[in-house]
mmCIF file of C-alpha atoms in Angstrom:
data_model
loop_
_atom_site.group_PDB
_atom_site.id
_atom_site.type_symbol
_atom_site.label_atom_id
_atom_site.label_comp_id
_atom_site.label_asym_id
_atom_site.label_seq_id
_atom_site.Cartn_x
_atom_site.Cartn_y
_atom_site.Cartn_z
ATOM 1 C CA UNK A 45 -17.247 13.311 30.181
ATOM 2 C CA UNK A 46 -14.191 11.521 28.818
ATOM 3 C CA UNK A 47 -14.085 10.828 25.110
ATOM 4 C CA UNK A 48 -12.548 7.509 24.173
ATOM 5 C CA UNK A 49 -10.702 7.333 20.899
ATOM 6 C CA UNK A 50 -9.467 4.336 18.999
ATOM 7 C CA UNK A 51 -6.701 4.092 16.412
ATOM 8 C CA UNK A 52 -7.924 4.190 12.832
ATOM 9 C CA UNK A 53 -6.310 1.710 10.449
ATOM 10 C CA UNK A 54 -7.452 2.298 6.883
ATOM 11 C CA UNK A 55 -6.065 -1.103 5.817
ATOM 12 C CA UNK A 56 -8.950 -2.692 7.712
ATOM 13 C CA UNK A 57 -11.379 -0.892 5.389
ATOM 14 C CA UNK A 58 -9.753 -1.808 2.070
ATOM 15 C CA UNK A 59 -11.701 -4.980 1.502
ATOM 16 C CA UNK A 60 -11.935 -5.317 -2.283
ATOM 17 C CA UNK A 61 -9.651 -4.848 -5.278
ATOM 18 C CA UNK A 62 -11.799 -1.855 -6.208
ATOM 19 C CA UNK A 63 -11.229 -0.312 -2.758
ATOM 20 C CA UNK A 64 -7.473 -0.710 -3.151
ATOM 21 C CA UNK A 65 -7.433 0.681 -6.701
ATOM 22 C CA UNK A 66 -9.485 3.698 -5.663
ATOM 23 C CA UNK A 67 -7.272 4.342 -2.650
ATOM 24 C CA UNK A 68 -4.047 4.123 -4.670
ATOM 25 C CA UNK A 69 -5.483 6.213 -7.515
ATOM 26 C CA UNK A 70 -6.590 8.975 -5.138
ATOM 27 C CA UNK A 71 -3.210 8.995 -3.405
ATOM 28 C CA UNK A 72 -1.358 9.120 -6.727
ATOM 29 C CA UNK A 73 -3.519 12.052 -7.843
ATOM 30 C CA UNK A 74 -3.341 14.097 -4.645
ATOM 31 C CA UNK A 75 -0.193 13.085 -2.765
ATOM 32 C CA UNK A 76 3.532 13.143 -3.293
ATOM 33 C CA UNK A 77 5.957 10.233 -3.753
ATOM 34 C CA UNK A 78 6.204 9.434 -0.048
ATOM 35 C CA UNK A 79 2.400 9.488 0.265
ATOM 36 C CA UNK A 80 2.137 6.953 -2.550
ATOM 37 C CA UNK A 81 4.755 4.648 -1.000
ATOM 38 C CA UNK A 82 2.843 4.877 2.295
ATOM 39 C CA UNK A 83 -0.395 4.050 0.450
ATOM 40 C CA UNK A 84 1.274 0.989 -1.112
ATOM 41 C CA UNK A 85 2.266 -0.097 2.392
ATOM 42 C CA UNK A 86 -1.327 0.251 3.611
ATOM 43 C CA UNK A 87 -2.701 -1.595 0.568
ATOM 44 C CA UNK A 88 -0.168 -4.414 0.981
ATOM 45 C CA UNK A 89 -1.154 -4.765 4.647
ATOM 46 C CA UNK A 90 -4.805 -4.905 3.627
ATOM 47 C CA UNK A 91 -4.118 -7.713 1.167
ATOM 48 C CA UNK A 92 -1.525 -9.449 3.337
ATOM 49 C CA UNK A 93 2.184 -8.652 3.301
ATOM 50 C CA UNK A 94 3.244 -12.273 2.940
ATOM 51 C CA UNK A 95 1.012 -12.806 -0.092
ATOM 52 C CA UNK A 96 2.060 -9.548 -1.771
ATOM 53 C CA UNK A 97 5.737 -10.297 -1.160
ATOM 54 C CA UNK A 98 5.319 -13.741 -2.692
ATOM 55 C CA UNK A 99 3.495 -12.401 -5.754
ATOM 56 C CA UNK A 100 6.009 -9.569 -6.174
ATOM 57 C CA UNK A 101 8.945 -11.972 -5.932
ATOM 58 C CA UNK A 102 10.536 -10.293 -2.909
ATOM 59 C CA UNK A 103 10.994 -11.406 0.664
ATOM 60 C CA UNK A 104 8.532 -10.277 3.287
ATOM 61 C CA UNK A 105 11.320 -8.492 5.160
ATOM 62 C CA UNK A 106 12.386 -6.709 1.982
ATOM 63 C CA UNK A 107 8.805 -5.615 1.343
ATOM 64 C CA UNK A 108 8.487 -4.185 4.848
ATOM 65 C CA UNK A 109 11.827 -2.381 4.466
ATOM 66 C CA UNK A 110 10.993 -0.996 1.010
ATOM 67 C CA UNK A 111 7.638 0.365 2.136
ATOM 68 C CA UNK A 112 8.782 1.657 5.525
ATOM 69 C CA UNK A 113 8.847 5.362 6.343
ATOM 70 C CA UNK A 114 12.588 5.452 5.620
ATOM 71 C CA UNK A 115 12.415 3.048 2.689
ATOM 72 C CA UNK A 116 13.539 4.053 -0.761
ATOM 73 C CA UNK A 117 12.191 1.365 -3.097
ATOM 74 C CA UNK A 118 13.418 1.057 -6.647
ATOM 75 C CA UNK A 119 10.931 1.637 -9.441
ATOM 76 C CA UNK A 120 11.101 -2.069 -10.294
ATOM 77 C CA UNK A 121 9.998 -2.959 -6.762
ATOM 78 C CA UNK A 122 7.144 -0.451 -6.855
ATOM 79 C CA UNK A 123 6.019 -1.843 -10.199
ATOM 80 C CA UNK A 124 6.045 -5.426 -8.861
ATOM 81 C CA UNK A 125 4.026 -4.400 -5.799
ATOM 82 C CA UNK A 126 1.486 -2.545 -7.923
ATOM 83 C CA UNK A 127 1.086 -5.615 -10.129
ATOM 84 C CA UNK A 128 0.792 -7.913 -7.096
ATOM 85 C CA UNK A 129 -2.039 -5.695 -5.855
ATOM 86 C CA UNK A 130 -3.865 -6.295 -9.138
ATOM 87 C CA UNK A 131 -3.264 -2.783 -10.429
ATOM 88 C CA UNK A 132 -1.503 -1.261 -13.442
ATOM 89 C CA UNK A 133 0.660 1.793 -13.684
ATOM 90 C CA UNK A 134 -0.925 4.054 -16.328
ATOM 91 C CA UNK A 135 0.130 7.418 -17.674
ATOM 92 C CA UNK A 136 -2.833 9.580 -18.544
#
């Protein structure tokens, strides 16, 4: 018997602001910097890259580049993306 597999895209399962906040919070608590940047990429895809770019005040291309595997976004960019996703950066 052949087992069929399908790609899993977590962005398709982040449907609410609460889902996105929980996902980013968990990644921030358990991952490293690159994991968090990757999580921001997933969350932005879930919400819509064009919309997040517009709200963050960056171009769509710049957003893709910043959040890519080889991207190295500035703190200011990360902060704008977090805000555009309806989240806050908090130190606890």
